[in-house]
């Protein structure tokens, strides 16, 4: 088989598989935003059928033959060419996929579909007992998955790699240790600071329709392209790429959480800008996809934390917000608003956590998951281990399992090994924004002038357009000159919060 | 092969194919209501892929084997059983489908997805030229389709049969001739009548949000189940069944066309009631589907014309509308409103046509399409032929192509042979409502009391629950005692409009 012909067929097949995946994404987006309740049974049948079709295509031995015909050929010689990137990444995906028996894949799909219902009920009842057998089964299935896929040091490695290629449990453990050493004392210093924000200013009622309008205006101002995307209401905020030119953001609003709603929008817009910045010519192939889940998360966290929690951003937007929502904001100064938005306070729920304690939540989850998968922690002991870890790390303890180990649906979804991507997102975001500042000058000053597109352009060129050219750990080095490094994140948090809270030295 | 086992496998396969078709329907609904413009290219690829997958399944020779194993068995002996219905209809579909090459099916899907954009642009520019090559290609593809499928008398027969089994061009031509003979002089008498409605009362501004709220209230009152359906804004009104429990209506509102918006809602609700009335246990098989496109249209036209244009309906709803929109309606009496709603006036655009001239629009389209497909009319000559036909039949002529042959997207959609179903819809609706009156007593009086559910129940039992048990031409005979018959429609129009316009005898 000639390499060129093999490559063409490979890409044709991969794009077709990608089309099916983009159809799945639309079905999930629709379920999240529009589907009436009565549609749930048929929707699960539709999704199961598509998952089967994707598996059938992804494990076709023909793909292995085609890869063999291209690998080592002239076509893949330039390692930075689209062809070489695609062959490298498709080989990685194929080797992983064919090791997973279809029965296991189906079992995971079926179990996690049902586990979500069980989790939602257990959380309502604030009782881990109802979810325990499901989590036991899921941990068992994910361990089986790890055994099928194979790993260097421990089974949890195989699960992490599904989201972040070339990353290991040991590397993440060192990263979390370093962050714990820095962030636990930093949070403690703020708890003892005399200067304190007033969080009640963010709990004033702001009309939901107005929030939506303001959010869309901000999203457009920072570069989200509404001709190639849209924003809808959804129960769980998310950003879904449905193909080049069709990126959908789902967000939610609460009258008494204007700031939280806007941070969520900027988070999802961050994902959306990455999606809209990918090379449409490479759509459906790894060269036209995000480098990794963690790199994707870095874009979200950059726009949420480095932009929407910055003073410069609000210098520009606060007068507009105040004009729109005078009843809520008229007697709140920019500084009060900005300080409240950046309040640091140890809490129980990750999704509401501040920038400083956020990664301590992720550290706890990482350690619990790793122990579960290695077998040193039994599922039955999770609630107690959770409480103990929160007490030790954050100094708070959940009153019940709904506030504790049942707080989110990741485990019910089978997302074990996923949490490290949240932390990598923060680490990468800090490295990227530090580098962007070196090249572009003060970002805060640009934001204060309402200038966001220079940063978008920079991210587009350095990160988005490169798609999957490098694994994330390599991409961050190419862009910033350093491998993954927690220090820019820690430096930034110390500086920012030292100033806000008036901490000395 | 045992007949039972064969039938079970057949139904399993057909339901899987049905799932793919329901996914296609969601993609189309989304394209209509939510997709950003930038998504069109990928959407066309997704739809082409699904069309190919449906084709692959629908033409699998295994289906032919399974059908042979069931046909003539005990299982299919009772011709009114679900098994017999499904075998009869699946045989019809299979025999048609296997004659169509996959490349042709995919080509039609891809071409029509792109042609819609070209049509929309051509219509904006009011210039047929931009759409002409697309229409040429589509007519060519549809002619190829007819040649593959085969036909008794002329290629257009093969296209009509795709929507209305057991119907022919010759039968439709006779029906249109009869309608022309009756309706052209009837419209002319009204044009000369001294009593005239004042159409300006329907052009008063009514807030769009209020219209939407009122429309939803009316839809619920006449029986549309919002737990198993929803209503959204769309450029082109439509009703899409996405599976049992998920029926979506898309409608549009204009401030100065309150009545038009409401008629559209009732039209789509008519489709929706049929969809929601089908037997969910038979979902995904012909026994659980509408009898035909024409029968489906009859439900829409029944609710639009026999209900929402009736005086009884407005006796009940007009006081509510007036209370909601006093600025527009306070000085308009019920009789003035109802007469304006039923104004007869030859016009250029079918979707805004009154009940009397509506089928003259359909007649023109039928004749033009028949000539296009047979080759006696060239695509290049369509604009002029269109103008000539409107001048002769309705006495009006479009000033440009946007008002003429570009007025709707049917051709861009590949819907050639579809127009006869609009007329059958009116013919069937008149037969059904005459029969319902015989059995239930005066419908107008029920409507005036706000009672609509008795009619829904009757339609559900006689039409909806029967699904595809009979071909439409047989179903109408089973329910009303007569085969398709234009006379109830003509009788009704003469009576209703004779009274309204005060025409003698």
Short mmCIF file of C-alpha atoms in Angstrom, two decimals, chain A residues 16 19-20 22-23 26-27 29-30 33-39 42-43 45-46 49-50 53 57 226-230 232 242-248 283, chain B residues 16 19-20 22-23 26-27 29-30 33-39 42-43 45-46 49-50 53 57 226-230 232 242-248 283:
data_model
loop_
_atom_site.label_atom_id
_atom_site.label_comp_id
_atom_site.label_asym_id
_atom_site.label_seq_id
_atom_site.Cartn_x
_atom_site.Cartn_y
_atom_site.Cartn_z
CA UNK A 16 -16.12 10.07 9.51
CA UNK A 19 -18.53 13.35 12.41
CA UNK A 20 -20.25 10.69 14.50
CA UNK A 22 -19.83 15.61 16.70
CA UNK A 23 -23.35 14.21 16.27
CA UNK A 26 -25.13 17.73 19.53
CA UNK A 27 -27.40 15.13 21.13
CA UNK A 29 -25.97 19.53 24.12
CA UNK A 30 -29.64 19.28 23.16
CA UNK A 33 -30.46 22.62 26.95
CA UNK A 34 -33.73 21.81 25.16
CA UNK A 35 -34.96 18.21 25.29
CA UNK A 36 -38.29 17.76 27.09
CA UNK A 37 -38.18 15.24 29.94
CA UNK A 38 -40.24 12.79 27.92
CA UNK A 39 -37.38 12.40 25.44
CA UNK A 42 -35.11 7.63 23.21
CA UNK A 43 -32.11 9.89 23.67
CA UNK A 45 -30.98 4.74 22.82
CA UNK A 46 -29.69 7.20 20.23
CA UNK A 49 -26.24 3.42 19.06
CA UNK A 50 -23.77 6.16 18.18
CA UNK A 53 -20.86 2.90 15.76
CA UNK A 57 -15.01 2.29 13.45
CA UNK A 226 -21.47 34.46 17.64
CA UNK A 227 -21.67 33.83 13.91
CA UNK A 228 -19.89 30.58 14.65
CA UNK A 229 -21.33 29.87 18.06
CA UNK A 230 -24.14 30.52 20.49
CA UNK A 232 -27.88 28.95 25.82
CA UNK A 242 -20.09 20.69 17.16
CA UNK A 243 -17.75 21.16 14.26
CA UNK A 244 -15.92 24.15 12.81
CA UNK A 245 -18.24 27.10 12.90
CA UNK A 246 -20.57 25.72 15.54
CA UNK A 247 -19.45 26.11 19.13
CA UNK A 248 -22.18 26.10 21.79
CA UNK A 283 -11.00 19.61 11.54
CA UNK B 16 -32.20 0.94 14.79
CA UNK B 19 -33.12 5.79 15.66
CA UNK B 20 -30.77 7.06 12.96
CA UNK B 22 -34.68 10.43 14.56
CA UNK B 23 -31.08 11.66 14.93
CA UNK B 26 -32.80 16.44 15.50
CA UNK B 27 -29.98 17.71 13.29
CA UNK B 29 -34.55 20.80 13.76
CA UNK B 30 -31.38 22.23 15.27
CA UNK B 33 -33.84 26.74 15.20
CA UNK B 34 -30.40 27.09 16.77
CA UNK B 35 -27.41 26.32 14.57
CA UNK B 36 -25.18 29.32 13.89
CA UNK B 37 -24.61 30.06 10.21
CA UNK B 38 -21.02 28.89 10.48
CA UNK B 39 -22.18 25.35 11.19
CA UNK B 42 -20.30 20.43 8.93
CA UNK B 43 -24.03 19.91 9.30
CA UNK B 45 -21.49 16.38 6.17
CA UNK B 46 -23.20 14.98 9.27
CA UNK B 49 -23.14 10.48 6.69
CA UNK B 50 -26.40 9.64 8.46
CA UNK B 53 -25.85 4.87 7.23
CA UNK B 57 -29.16 -0.45 6.78
CA UNK B 226 -45.66 20.24 26.69
CA UNK B 227 -44.18 17.52 28.91
CA UNK B 228 -43.59 15.59 25.71
CA UNK B 229 -42.86 18.48 23.42
CA UNK B 230 -41.77 22.07 23.13
CA UNK B 232 -39.33 27.30 19.72
CA UNK B 242 -37.78 13.24 17.61
CA UNK B 243 -39.09 10.07 19.19
CA UNK B 244 -41.95 9.29 21.54
CA UNK B 245 -42.10 11.99 24.14
CA UNK B 246 -40.14 14.57 22.16
CA UNK B 247 -42.14 16.55 19.62
CA UNK B 248 -40.77 19.98 18.66
CA UNK B 283 -42.51 3.59 17.79
#
